[in-house]
Amino acid sequence: MTTAAAFDPDPILKTLPTGPGVYRMFGADGTVIYVGKARNLKRRVSSYFRKGAHNAKTQALVGQVADLQVTVTHTEAEALILENNLIKEHRPRYNVLLRDDKTYPYIHLSTQQDFPRLSFHRGQRRGEGRYFGPFPSAGAVRETLNHLQRVFPVRQCRDSYYRHRSRPCLQHQIGRCTAPCVGLINQQDYARDVRHVEMFLSGQSNEVIDELVGRMEAAAESLDFETAARLRDRITSLRRIQERQYVSGARGDVDVLACRIREQTACVQVFVIRDGQNLGNRSYFPKAPPETTPEEVLGAFIARHYLGQETPGELLVSHELPDSELLEEALGNDAGHRVRISARLRGERRRWMTLAERNAEHALSARMSNEQAMERRFEELQAALDLETIPDRIECFDISHTRGEATVASCVVFGREGPIKEDYRRFNIDGITGGDDYAAMRQALERRYRRLKEEAGELPDLLLIDGGAGQLAQAEGILEDLQIEGVTAVGIAKGPRRRPGEEVLMIAGRDGTIRLPPESPALHVLQQARDEAHRFAITGHRSRRGKSRQASTLEEIPGLGPKRRQALMKQFGGLKGMKRAGVEDLVRVDGVSKALAERIHAHLNG
C-alpha cells in the first residue's frame, strides 16, 4: 500500500467500468475506511477526485484514501446488497454504522405438541411451530407474553421443566396456567386457548372477543355463573390489551421510521405495527460521520436494518430518500414480497409519524444529557457479557442481616440514564432460618417477580445477584418457576482477596466465570449497581433492627401497652430521647401516669 499523500487515482479511474458495482476505499494502514455503491462506477468514483466543492466529510475521506478497489455487479440492487454486507463486515469509519444487535425477538408457539408452549425466541426460526414478530425489543416480547398469559393461560415453561412436574407450579396458583403438566385440563379445552392465542397474534382479536362473548352468554343461560364470570374477565382484559395496542387505520404490516440529528448525533425511531397492532418502538443511534444528512442516515439505516431480516410491506419515513426505488427493489427481492417506502403522508399516517418524530427528539435529548457516560457503560456491558442487545434495565438484589436478625433484601434498578430510585424496593424477610442467605434471596426474588407478573410490571433485561453460584441458582429457579424468559441472570462475587476490581462474574446457563479488568466500564456499572443494592439493604436492615430492638425493650415494662409505646416513641423520637427525658417529661404524654413514668425511667436508666 502507498501512503495517502502519494495516492494517484488516475490509473484506477481510467479502468473503471460504467456499469453498477461497489467500491472500497482503503486507508494507509490497509483498513477499509469507506464502502459505497454506484449505478455508474466510473462517474461516481471519479467525482470524489475532481477539484471543486466537496463538504468537509468528503474532503476528510479523500484525504485518507491510499488505495481503491471495485466489484462489478449485474444490477444496482445487487450492489446495494453487497455494499450492506461489506459495511457489516468491515465497519468503515466513514460509513453510517449500526451496532449489531444480532437478531430480533419473536414469540414462538410450538404447535406440533399436544400441549403447545408459548415462548420468547431469538435467533434463526428453524423449529416447528409458528413465529410472531419481529418485535422491536425483548421488553416488548415479555410485555406481550405477560398480557397473553393473563388472558389465555397457555403454558410458557420449558419442556424439560414441564415433563418433570408432579404437582402444579406457581403459575397455576396465580391463575396463569391451567396445569396441563398434571392433567388439570384436557387437550380439547387447551387447544381452544391455543387457537385464541394464534388468532390474537394474527390480528383477529375481534373474532376472539366475539367467540368469548358467545360462550359467556351460553354459560349464563345454563346458570353456570362461575364460568360466565371468568369469561367476562377474559373479555375485559382482552379489550384493554386491544385498546393499548390498536393503531387506528393500520392495515397489514407497517414500520414507521423518523430520523433526527442534533450536534452530530443521529437517532432513528422505529415504531413496529403488525396486523393493526402497535408492538412497540425502539430508538437506534447510528454512528454517522459529520455533516451526514437525515436522508443519508435513513437510507443507510434501512439497508442495514432490514436486508437479511423480515421486512414489512410498507415503510413510512420522515424524509424523502433519493434512492427509495432502489431500496424498494432490493428489499423486495430480499424479502420475497413487494416493499413500499412512503414519505408523503397524510391524515392518520401523518399523526403516526409525528409521534415517532417526538419520540426521536426525546431520545436524543436523553442521550445527550449528562448520563452519556452511563450509556457508554451499558454498551460496554453488552460486549463484555456477550448479550444479544444492550440492556435497558438492570435490577440488582442483595441481602443484609446481623447474625440472622432483621433480615432485609434490597432491589435497586438502573437504566441507561442511571439509578431509577422510584422503582427501588425492600423486602422484610420472615419465615426462614436466620442467616440462610439462599432462602432469603429466593423469597425476595419470588415476591418481586411474582408481583411483576401479576401486575404486568416491567421486567429487567439483566438480573444482577450479589453473591456466588448458590445465590445465582436461586435466581435461576425463580425465573424458571415463574416462566420468565429473556432475562439474563448474572452473579457478581468478590474475588479471593475481596478487593474491588477482582470480582468474579457468573452468567446463568453458561459454563465458567468471567473476570473483567479493573478499569472496565462494564465492571464499573455492575459495581455501581452492586454497591447501591448493598447500601440500600444495609439502610433497611438497620432501620428494621432498630425498631425491633426499641420495641422489645419497651415491651418488658409492665403496664406499657402498644398505644402508649407508640405515643412515647413519637413524642421523644426514639429510645435516646426517652432516656434523656425526666419523669415529669414522661408524665406529659397522654395516658402515662406518674407511677408508669417512674417505671419507664427506671427501666431505661437503671
Coordinates of C-alpha atoms in Angstrom, one line a residue:
M1 CA 0.0 0.0 0.0
T2 CA 1.1 3.5 -0.7
T3 CA 0.6 6.4 1.6
A4 CA -2.4 8.6 1.4
A5 CA -0.4 11.6 0.3
A6 CA 1.2 9.6 -2.6
F7 CA -2.0 8.0 -3.9
D8 CA -2.7 8.7 -7.6
P9 CA -6.2 7.7 -8.5
D10 CA -5.9 8.3 -12.3
P11 CA -4.6 4.8 -13.3
I12 CA -7.6 3.2 -11.5
L13 CA -10.1 5.7 -12.7
K14 CA -9.2 5.0 -16.4
T15 CA -10.0 1.3 -16.0
L16 CA -13.3 1.7 -14.2
P17 CA -16.4 0.3 -15.9
T18 CA -19.6 2.4 -16.4
G19 CA -21.9 -0.2 -15.0
P20 CA -23.2 -0.8 -11.4
G21 CA -21.0 -2.0 -8.6
V22 CA -19.4 -1.4 -5.2
Y23 CA -16.2 0.5 -4.5
R24 CA -14.0 0.2 -1.4
M25 CA -11.6 2.9 -0.2
F26 CA -8.6 1.9 1.9
G27 CA -6.5 3.9 4.4
A28 CA -2.7 3.9 4.7
D29 CA -2.9 1.0 7.2
G30 CA -4.8 -1.2 4.8
T31 CA -8.2 -1.0 6.6
V32 CA -11.4 -0.2 4.7
I33 CA -12.4 3.3 5.5
Y34 CA -15.4 3.6 3.2
V35 CA -17.7 1.4 1.1
G36 CA -20.1 2.8 -1.5
K37 CA -22.3 1.6 -4.3
A38 CA -22.9 3.2 -7.7
R39 CA -25.2 2.9 -10.7
N40 CA -22.2 4.1 -12.8
L41 CA -18.9 3.2 -11.1
K42 CA -16.7 5.4 -13.3
R43 CA -18.8 8.5 -12.9
R44 CA -19.4 8.1 -9.2
V45 CA -15.8 7.2 -8.1
S46 CA -14.3 9.9 -10.3
S47 CA -16.5 12.6 -8.7
Y48 CA -14.6 12.1 -5.4
F49 CA -11.2 13.2 -7.0
R50 CA -12.4 16.1 -9.1
K51 CA -11.4 19.6 -7.9
G52 CA -14.4 21.5 -6.7
A53 CA -16.8 22.0 -3.8
H54 CA -16.9 19.0 -1.5
N55 CA -18.3 19.1 2.0
A56 CA -16.0 18.5 5.0
K57 CA -16.9 14.9 5.3
T58 CA -15.9 14.1 1.7
Q59 CA -12.7 16.1 1.9
A60 CA -11.7 14.3 5.0
L61 CA -12.4 10.9 3.4
V62 CA -10.5 11.7 0.2
G63 CA -7.5 12.9 2.2
Q64 CA -7.3 9.5 3.9
V65 CA -7.5 7.3 0.7
A66 CA -4.4 5.2 0.0
D67 CA -6.0 2.6 -2.3
L68 CA -9.2 1.8 -4.2
Q69 CA -10.9 -1.4 -5.3
V70 CA -14.2 -2.1 -7.1
T71 CA -16.5 -5.0 -7.5
V72 CA -18.8 -5.0 -10.6
T73 CA -22.4 -6.3 -10.1
H74 CA -25.2 -7.1 -12.6
T75 CA -27.7 -4.6 -11.1
E76 CA -27.7 -1.6 -8.7
A77 CA -29.9 -3.6 -6.4
E78 CA -27.2 -6.3 -6.2
A79 CA -24.7 -3.5 -5.5
L80 CA -26.8 -2.3 -2.6
I81 CA -26.9 -5.7 -1.0
L82 CA -23.2 -6.3 -1.5
E83 CA -22.5 -2.8 0.0
N84 CA -24.6 -3.6 3.0
N85 CA -22.7 -6.9 3.6
L86 CA -19.3 -5.3 3.2
I87 CA -20.2 -2.5 5.6
K88 CA -21.3 -5.0 8.2
E89 CA -18.1 -7.0 7.7
H90 CA -15.6 -4.1 7.7
R91 CA -17.4 -1.4 9.7
P92 CA -15.7 1.5 7.9
R93 CA -15.4 4.7 9.9
Y94 CA -16.8 7.0 7.2
N95 CA -20.0 4.9 6.7
V96 CA -23.2 5.2 8.7
L97 CA -22.9 2.2 11.1
L98 CA -25.4 0.4 13.2
R99 CA -24.5 -1.6 16.3
D100 CA -25.1 -5.2 15.6
D101 CA -27.9 -6.4 17.8
K102 CA -27.6 -9.9 16.2
T103 CA -31.2 -11.0 15.8
Y104 CA -34.6 -9.6 16.7
P105 CA -37.0 -11.3 19.1
Y106 CA -40.2 -13.3 18.2
I107 CA -42.9 -15.1 20.0
H108 CA -42.9 -18.8 19.2
L109 CA -45.8 -21.2 19.5
S110 CA -44.8 -24.8 19.4
T111 CA -48.0 -26.0 17.7
Q112 CA -46.6 -29.6 17.0
Q113 CA -47.1 -30.6 20.6
D114 CA -50.2 -32.0 22.3
F115 CA -50.0 -29.1 24.8
P116 CA -48.1 -26.3 22.9
R117 CA -45.8 -23.9 24.6
L118 CA -45.7 -20.1 24.1
S119 CA -42.2 -18.7 24.5
F120 CA -39.7 -15.9 23.8
H121 CA -37.5 -16.7 20.8
R122 CA -34.4 -15.1 19.4
G123 CA -32.3 -16.5 16.5
Q124 CA -33.0 -18.5 13.4
R125 CA -36.5 -19.8 13.1
R126 CA -35.7 -23.4 12.4
G127 CA -38.0 -25.1 14.9
E128 CA -41.5 -26.3 14.3
G129 CA -44.5 -24.1 15.1
R130 CA -45.4 -20.5 14.4
Y131 CA -43.4 -17.4 14.9
F132 CA -44.9 -14.0 15.5
G133 CA -43.0 -10.8 15.2
P134 CA -40.4 -9.5 14.9
F135 CA -40.7 -7.3 18.0
P136 CA -38.6 -4.2 18.4
S137 CA -37.2 -5.3 21.7
A138 CA -37.1 -8.1 24.2
G139 CA -39.1 -5.9 26.6
A140 CA -42.0 -5.7 24.0
V141 CA -42.0 -9.6 23.8
R142 CA -42.1 -10.0 27.5
E143 CA -44.9 -7.5 27.9
T144 CA -47.0 -9.2 25.2
L145 CA -46.3 -12.7 26.7
N146 CA -47.4 -11.4 30.1
H147 CA -50.6 -9.9 28.8
L148 CA -51.4 -13.1 26.9
Q149 CA -50.8 -15.3 29.9
R150 CA -53.3 -13.2 31.9
V151 CA -56.0 -13.9 29.3
F152 CA -55.1 -17.2 27.8
P153 CA -53.3 -19.5 30.4
V154 CA -51.2 -21.3 27.8
R155 CA -48.0 -22.8 29.4
Q156 CA -44.7 -20.9 28.9
C157 CA -42.4 -23.2 30.8
R158 CA -39.5 -25.1 29.2
D159 CA -40.3 -28.6 28.0
S160 CA -37.7 -30.1 30.4
Y161 CA -39.5 -28.4 33.3
Y162 CA -42.9 -29.4 32.0
R163 CA -42.1 -33.1 31.7
H164 CA -40.9 -33.5 35.3
R165 CA -43.7 -31.8 37.2
S166 CA -45.6 -33.9 39.7
R167 CA -47.7 -31.0 41.0
P168 CA -48.9 -27.6 39.7
C169 CA -46.3 -24.8 39.7
L170 CA -46.6 -21.2 40.9
Q171 CA -48.2 -20.2 37.6
H172 CA -51.2 -22.3 38.2
Q173 CA -51.5 -20.9 41.8
I174 CA -51.8 -17.4 40.4
G175 CA -54.1 -18.3 37.6
R176 CA -51.6 -18.0 34.7
C177 CA -51.6 -21.7 33.7
T178 CA -54.2 -24.5 33.6
A179 CA -51.5 -27.1 34.6
P180 CA -51.6 -29.5 31.6
C181 CA -48.4 -31.0 33.1
V182 CA -50.5 -32.8 35.8
G183 CA -53.7 -33.3 33.7
L184 CA -55.8 -30.5 35.1
I185 CA -57.1 -29.6 31.7
N186 CA -58.0 -31.8 28.7
Q187 CA -56.4 -31.4 25.3
Q188 CA -59.5 -30.1 23.6
D189 CA -60.0 -27.2 26.0
Y190 CA -56.3 -26.4 25.9
A191 CA -56.3 -26.4 22.1
R192 CA -59.1 -23.8 22.2
D193 CA -56.9 -21.4 24.2
V194 CA -54.0 -22.1 21.8
R195 CA -56.2 -21.2 18.9
H196 CA -57.3 -18.0 20.5
V197 CA -53.6 -17.1 21.1
E198 CA -52.9 -17.7 17.4
M199 CA -55.9 -15.6 16.4
F200 CA -54.9 -12.7 18.7
L201 CA -51.3 -12.6 17.5
S202 CA -52.5 -12.7 13.9
G203 CA -54.6 -9.6 14.4
Q204 CA -58.0 -11.4 14.8
S205 CA -58.7 -10.1 18.4
N206 CA -62.2 -9.0 17.5
E207 CA -63.1 -12.5 16.4
V208 CA -61.7 -13.9 19.6
I209 CA -63.8 -11.5 21.7
D210 CA -67.0 -12.4 19.7
E211 CA -66.4 -16.1 20.4
L212 CA -65.8 -15.5 24.1
V213 CA -68.9 -13.3 24.3
G214 CA -70.9 -16.2 22.8
R215 CA -69.5 -18.7 25.3
M216 CA -70.2 -16.3 28.2
E217 CA -73.8 -15.8 27.2
A218 CA -74.3 -19.6 26.8
A219 CA -72.8 -20.2 30.3
A220 CA -75.1 -17.6 31.8
E221 CA -78.2 -19.1 30.2
S222 CA -77.2 -22.5 31.6
L223 CA -76.8 -20.9 35.1
D224 CA -73.0 -21.6 35.1
F225 CA -72.2 -18.2 36.5
E226 CA -68.7 -19.0 37.7
T227 CA -67.7 -19.8 34.1
A228 CA -69.5 -16.8 32.8
A229 CA -67.7 -14.5 35.2
R230 CA -64.3 -16.0 34.2
L231 CA -65.1 -15.4 30.6
R232 CA -66.3 -11.9 31.3
D233 CA -62.9 -11.1 33.0
R234 CA -61.1 -12.5 30.0
I235 CA -63.1 -10.3 27.6
T236 CA -62.4 -7.2 29.7
S237 CA -58.6 -7.9 29.8
L238 CA -58.5 -8.6 26.1
R239 CA -60.3 -5.4 25.3
R240 CA -57.8 -3.5 27.5
I241 CA -54.9 -5.0 25.6
Q242 CA -56.6 -4.3 22.3
E243 CA -57.1 -0.6 23.3
R244 CA -53.4 -0.3 24.2
Q245 CA -52.1 -1.9 21.0
Y246 CA -54.6 -1.0 18.4
V247 CA -53.5 1.6 15.8
S248 CA -56.3 3.5 14.1
G249 CA -56.3 3.0 10.4
A250 CA -53.5 0.4 10.3
R251 CA -53.6 -2.3 7.7
G252 CA -51.1 -5.1 7.2
D253 CA -47.5 -4.7 8.4
V254 CA -46.0 -1.2 8.6
D255 CA -42.9 0.3 10.2
V256 CA -42.7 4.0 11.0
L257 CA -39.2 5.5 10.9
A258 CA -38.3 9.0 11.9
C259 CA -34.8 10.4 11.9
R260 CA -33.5 13.4 13.9
I261 CA -29.9 14.7 14.1
R262 CA -28.6 17.1 16.7
E263 CA -24.9 18.1 17.3
Q264 CA -23.7 15.2 15.0
T265 CA -25.7 12.6 17.0
A266 CA -28.3 10.8 14.9
C267 CA -31.4 9.0 16.2
V268 CA -33.8 6.8 14.2
Q269 CA -37.0 6.0 16.0
V270 CA -38.8 2.8 14.8
F271 CA -42.5 2.0 15.5
V272 CA -43.5 -1.5 14.6
I273 CA -47.1 -2.2 13.6
R274 CA -48.3 -5.7 12.7
D275 CA -51.8 -6.5 11.7
G276 CA -53.1 -3.2 13.1
Q277 CA -51.3 -3.6 16.5
N278 CA -48.5 -1.5 17.8
L279 CA -45.9 -3.9 19.0
G280 CA -43.7 -1.2 20.5
N281 CA -41.0 1.2 19.5
R282 CA -37.2 1.4 19.8
S283 CA -34.5 4.1 19.4
Y284 CA -31.4 3.5 17.3
F285 CA -28.3 5.7 17.3
P286 CA -26.3 5.0 14.1
K287 CA -22.8 6.2 14.1
A288 CA -22.5 8.7 11.3
P289 CA -19.6 10.9 10.1
P290 CA -20.0 14.7 10.5
E291 CA -22.4 16.5 8.1
T292 CA -24.3 13.4 7.3
T293 CA -27.9 14.3 6.4
P294 CA -31.1 12.7 7.8
E295 CA -31.8 11.3 4.3
E296 CA -28.4 9.6 4.2
V297 CA -28.8 8.2 7.7
L298 CA -32.3 6.8 6.9
G299 CA -31.2 5.3 3.6
A300 CA -28.2 3.6 5.2
F301 CA -30.3 2.5 8.3
I302 CA -33.0 0.9 6.2
A303 CA -30.4 -1.1 4.2
R304 CA -28.5 -2.2 7.3
H305 CA -31.6 -2.9 9.4
Y306 CA -33.9 -4.8 7.0
L307 CA -31.7 -6.6 4.5
G308 CA -31.4 -10.2 5.7
Q309 CA -34.3 -9.7 8.2
E310 CA -38.0 -9.9 7.9
T311 CA -39.3 -6.7 6.3
P312 CA -42.9 -5.4 6.4
G313 CA -44.8 -4.5 3.3
E314 CA -44.5 -0.7 3.9
L315 CA -42.0 1.6 5.5
L316 CA -43.2 5.2 6.4
V317 CA -40.2 7.5 6.5
S318 CA -39.8 11.1 7.8
H319 CA -37.6 12.2 4.8
E320 CA -37.7 11.7 1.1
L321 CA -35.0 9.2 0.1
P322 CA -33.2 9.8 -3.1
D323 CA -32.7 6.0 -3.6
S324 CA -36.1 4.9 -2.5
E325 CA -36.9 3.0 -5.7
L326 CA -33.6 1.1 -5.5
L327 CA -34.2 0.3 -1.8
E328 CA -37.7 -0.9 -2.6
E329 CA -36.3 -3.2 -5.3
A330 CA -33.5 -4.6 -3.1
L331 CA -35.7 -5.1 -0.1
G332 CA -38.5 -6.7 -2.2
N333 CA -36.0 -9.1 -3.8
D334 CA -34.6 -10.0 -0.3
A335 CA -38.0 -10.3 1.4
G336 CA -39.8 -12.1 -1.4
H337 CA -42.7 -9.6 -1.5
R338 CA -43.2 -6.0 -2.5
V339 CA -41.9 -3.4 -0.1
R340 CA -43.1 0.2 -0.4
I341 CA -41.3 3.3 1.1
S342 CA -43.6 6.3 1.7
A343 CA -42.6 9.8 2.8
R344 CA -45.6 11.9 1.7
L345 CA -48.0 11.2 4.5
R346 CA -51.5 12.5 5.3
G347 CA -54.1 12.0 7.9
E348 CA -53.7 9.2 10.4
R349 CA -50.3 8.2 8.9
R350 CA -49.0 11.8 9.4
R351 CA -50.0 11.5 13.1
W352 CA -48.1 8.3 13.4
M353 CA -45.0 10.0 12.0
T354 CA -45.4 13.0 14.3
L355 CA -45.5 10.6 17.3
A356 CA -42.3 8.9 16.0
E357 CA -40.6 12.3 15.5
R358 CA -41.4 13.4 19.0
N359 CA -40.0 10.1 20.4
A360 CA -36.8 10.6 18.4
E361 CA -36.4 14.1 19.8
H362 CA -37.0 12.9 23.3
A363 CA -34.5 10.0 22.8
L364 CA -31.9 12.4 21.5
S365 CA -32.3 14.7 24.5
A366 CA -32.0 11.8 26.9
R367 CA -28.9 10.5 25.1
M368 CA -27.1 13.9 25.0
S369 CA -27.8 14.7 28.7
N370 CA -25.3 14.2 31.5
E371 CA -25.9 10.5 31.6
Q372 CA -23.9 9.8 28.4
A373 CA -21.2 8.1 30.4
M374 CA -23.8 5.6 31.7
E375 CA -24.9 4.9 28.1
R376 CA -21.4 4.1 27.1
R377 CA -21.0 1.8 30.1
F378 CA -24.1 -0.1 29.0
E379 CA -22.7 -0.5 25.5
E380 CA -19.5 -1.9 27.0
L381 CA -21.6 -4.2 29.2
Q382 CA -23.3 -5.7 26.2
A383 CA -19.9 -6.6 24.7
A384 CA -18.3 -7.8 27.9
L385 CA -21.1 -10.2 28.7
D386 CA -21.9 -11.1 25.1
L387 CA -25.5 -10.1 25.4
E388 CA -27.9 -10.1 22.4
T389 CA -28.8 -6.4 22.9
I390 CA -27.8 -3.5 25.1
P391 CA -29.7 -3.9 28.4
D392 CA -32.2 -1.2 29.0
R393 CA -32.9 -2.1 32.7
I394 CA -30.8 -3.8 35.4
E395 CA -32.2 -5.0 38.7
C396 CA -29.7 -5.9 41.5
F397 CA -30.5 -7.8 44.7
D398 CA -28.6 -8.0 48.0
I399 CA -29.3 -9.4 51.5
S400 CA -28.4 -7.8 54.8
H401 CA -28.8 -9.0 58.4
T402 CA -26.9 -9.2 61.7
R403 CA -26.3 -12.9 62.6
G404 CA -29.7 -13.7 61.1
E405 CA -31.6 -10.9 62.9
A406 CA -33.9 -8.5 61.0
T407 CA -33.1 -9.8 57.5
V408 CA -33.8 -7.3 54.7
A409 CA -33.4 -7.8 50.9
S410 CA -33.0 -4.9 48.6
C411 CA -33.7 -4.5 44.9
V412 CA -32.3 -1.5 43.1
V413 CA -32.9 -0.6 39.5
F414 CA -30.7 1.1 36.9
G415 CA -31.5 2.3 33.4
R416 CA -29.2 3.8 30.8
E417 CA -29.7 7.2 32.5
G418 CA -28.6 5.9 35.9
P419 CA -30.5 4.8 39.0
I420 CA -34.3 4.7 38.8
K421 CA -34.9 5.3 42.5
E422 CA -38.7 5.3 42.3
D423 CA -38.5 1.6 41.4
Y424 CA -36.3 0.6 44.3
R425 CA -37.9 -2.0 46.7
R426 CA -37.1 -3.5 50.1
F427 CA -38.3 -6.8 51.4
N428 CA -38.5 -7.8 55.1
I429 CA -37.6 -11.5 55.1
D430 CA -39.5 -13.7 57.5
G431 CA -40.3 -17.4 57.9
I432 CA -36.7 -18.7 57.2
T433 CA -33.9 -19.9 59.3
G434 CA -31.8 -16.9 60.5
G435 CA -28.7 -16.4 58.4
D436 CA -29.9 -18.6 55.4
D437 CA -29.0 -16.2 52.6
Y438 CA -30.1 -18.6 49.9
A439 CA -33.7 -18.8 51.3
A440 CA -33.7 -15.0 51.9
M441 CA -32.7 -14.4 48.3
R442 CA -35.2 -16.9 47.0
Q443 CA -38.0 -15.2 49.0
A444 CA -37.1 -11.7 47.8
L445 CA -36.9 -12.8 44.1
E446 CA -40.2 -14.7 44.3
R447 CA -42.0 -11.8 45.9
R448 CA -40.6 -9.3 43.4
Y449 CA -41.2 -11.2 40.2
R450 CA -44.5 -12.8 41.1
R451 CA -45.9 -9.3 41.7
L452 CA -44.4 -8.0 38.4
K453 CA -46.0 -11.0 36.6
E454 CA -49.4 -10.4 38.3
E455 CA -49.4 -6.6 37.7
A456 CA -47.8 -6.7 34.2
G457 CA -44.8 -4.7 35.6
E458 CA -41.6 -4.0 33.7
L459 CA -39.1 -6.8 33.9
P460 CA -35.3 -6.3 33.7
D461 CA -33.1 -7.3 30.9
L462 CA -30.3 -8.1 33.3
L463 CA -30.8 -9.5 36.8
L464 CA -27.7 -9.0 39.0
I465 CA -27.3 -11.0 42.1
D466 CA -24.7 -10.0 44.8
G467 CA -23.3 -13.5 45.5
G468 CA -21.9 -16.6 44.1
A469 CA -23.2 -19.8 42.4
G470 CA -25.6 -20.6 45.3
Q471 CA -27.4 -17.2 45.1
L472 CA -27.4 -17.3 41.3
A473 CA -29.1 -20.7 41.4
Q474 CA -31.9 -19.2 43.4
A475 CA -32.5 -16.6 40.7
E476 CA -32.4 -19.3 38.0
G477 CA -35.0 -21.3 39.9
I478 CA -37.4 -18.4 40.4
L479 CA -37.2 -17.4 36.7
E480 CA -37.9 -21.0 35.8
D481 CA -40.8 -21.3 38.2
L482 CA -42.4 -18.1 37.0
Q483 CA -41.7 -18.8 33.4
I484 CA -39.8 -15.6 32.8
E485 CA -37.7 -15.5 29.7
G486 CA -35.4 -13.0 28.1
V487 CA -33.9 -12.0 31.4
T488 CA -30.1 -12.7 31.8
A489 CA -29.2 -13.6 35.4
V490 CA -25.6 -12.7 36.5
G491 CA -23.9 -13.4 39.8
I492 CA -21.2 -11.0 41.0
A493 CA -19.0 -12.4 43.7
K494 CA -16.0 -10.9 45.4
G495 CA -12.6 -12.3 44.4
P496 CA -10.3 -14.3 46.8
R497 CA -8.9 -11.1 48.4
R498 CA -12.3 -9.4 48.4
R499 CA -10.9 -6.3 46.7
P500 CA -12.8 -4.1 44.2
G501 CA -11.7 -4.9 40.7
E502 CA -11.2 -8.6 41.4
E503 CA -14.9 -9.6 41.1
V504 CA -15.9 -12.9 39.5
L505 CA -19.0 -12.9 37.2
M506 CA -21.1 -16.0 36.6
I507 CA -23.8 -16.0 33.9
A508 CA -26.8 -18.3 34.3
G509 CA -26.8 -21.1 31.6
R510 CA -23.1 -20.6 30.8
D511 CA -20.1 -22.6 31.9
G512 CA -17.1 -20.9 33.6
T513 CA -16.6 -17.4 35.0
I514 CA -15.7 -14.0 33.7
R515 CA -13.2 -11.6 35.1
L516 CA -13.2 -8.1 33.7
P517 CA -10.2 -5.7 34.1
P518 CA -10.5 -3.2 37.0
E519 CA -10.7 -0.3 34.5
S520 CA -13.5 -1.9 32.5
P521 CA -16.6 0.5 32.2
A522 CA -18.8 -2.6 32.1
L523 CA -17.4 -3.7 35.5
H524 CA -17.9 -0.2 36.8
V525 CA -21.7 -0.2 36.1
L526 CA -22.0 -3.7 37.8
Q527 CA -20.1 -2.5 40.8
Q528 CA -22.2 0.7 41.0
A529 CA -25.4 -1.4 41.0
R530 CA -24.0 -3.9 43.5
D531 CA -22.8 -1.2 45.9
E532 CA -26.1 0.7 45.6
A533 CA -28.0 -2.5 46.4
H534 CA -25.7 -3.1 49.4
R535 CA -26.2 0.4 50.7
F536 CA -30.0 0.2 50.3
A537 CA -30.1 -3.2 52.0
I538 CA -28.0 -2.1 55.0
T539 CA -30.1 1.0 55.5
G540 CA -33.3 -1.1 55.5
H541 CA -31.7 -3.7 57.8
R542 CA -30.5 -1.1 60.4
S543 CA -33.9 0.6 60.4
R544 CA -35.7 -2.7 61.0
R545 CA -33.3 -3.9 63.6
G546 CA -33.5 -0.6 65.5
K547 CA -37.3 -0.7 65.5
S548 CA -37.3 -4.3 66.6
R549 CA -34.9 -3.6 69.5
Q550 CA -36.7 -0.5 70.6
A551 CA -40.0 -2.3 70.6
S552 CA -38.6 -5.3 72.5
T553 CA -37.1 -3.3 75.4
L554 CA -40.3 -1.2 75.9
E555 CA -42.4 -4.4 75.9
E556 CA -40.6 -5.5 79.1
I557 CA -42.2 -2.6 81.1
P558 CA -45.3 -3.7 82.9
G559 CA -48.4 -1.6 82.1
L560 CA -47.0 -0.1 78.9
G561 CA -49.2 -1.2 76.1
P562 CA -48.8 -0.8 72.3
K563 CA -50.6 2.6 72.1
R564 CA -48.6 4.2 74.9
R565 CA -45.4 2.8 73.5
Q566 CA -46.2 4.4 70.1
A567 CA -47.1 7.7 71.7
L568 CA -43.9 7.8 73.6
M569 CA -41.8 7.0 70.6
K570 CA -43.5 9.7 68.6
Q571 CA -43.1 12.3 71.4
F572 CA -39.4 11.7 72.1
G573 CA -38.3 10.4 68.6
G574 CA -36.9 7.1 69.9
L575 CA -35.2 5.5 72.8
K576 CA -32.4 8.0 73.1
G577 CA -34.9 10.8 73.6
M578 CA -36.8 8.8 76.1
K579 CA -33.6 8.1 78.1
R580 CA -32.9 11.8 78.3
A581 CA -36.4 12.6 79.5
G582 CA -37.2 13.0 83.2
V583 CA -40.2 11.6 84.9
E584 CA -42.0 14.9 84.7
D585 CA -41.5 14.9 80.9
L586 CA -42.8 11.4 80.5
V587 CA -45.9 12.2 82.5
R588 CA -46.9 14.8 79.9
V589 CA -47.6 12.0 77.4
D590 CA -51.3 11.2 77.3
G591 CA -52.1 8.0 79.3
V592 CA -48.8 7.9 81.2
S593 CA -49.3 8.1 85.0
K594 CA -46.6 9.2 87.4
A595 CA -46.1 5.6 88.6
L596 CA -45.7 4.3 85.0
A597 CA -43.4 7.2 84.2
E598 CA -41.2 6.2 87.1
R599 CA -41.1 2.6 85.9
I600 CA -40.2 3.7 82.4
H601 CA -37.4 6.0 83.6
A602 CA -36.0 3.3 85.9
H603 CA -36.1 0.7 83.2
L604 CA -34.3 2.9 80.6
N605 CA -31.8 4.4 83.0
G606 CA -31.4 1.6 85.6

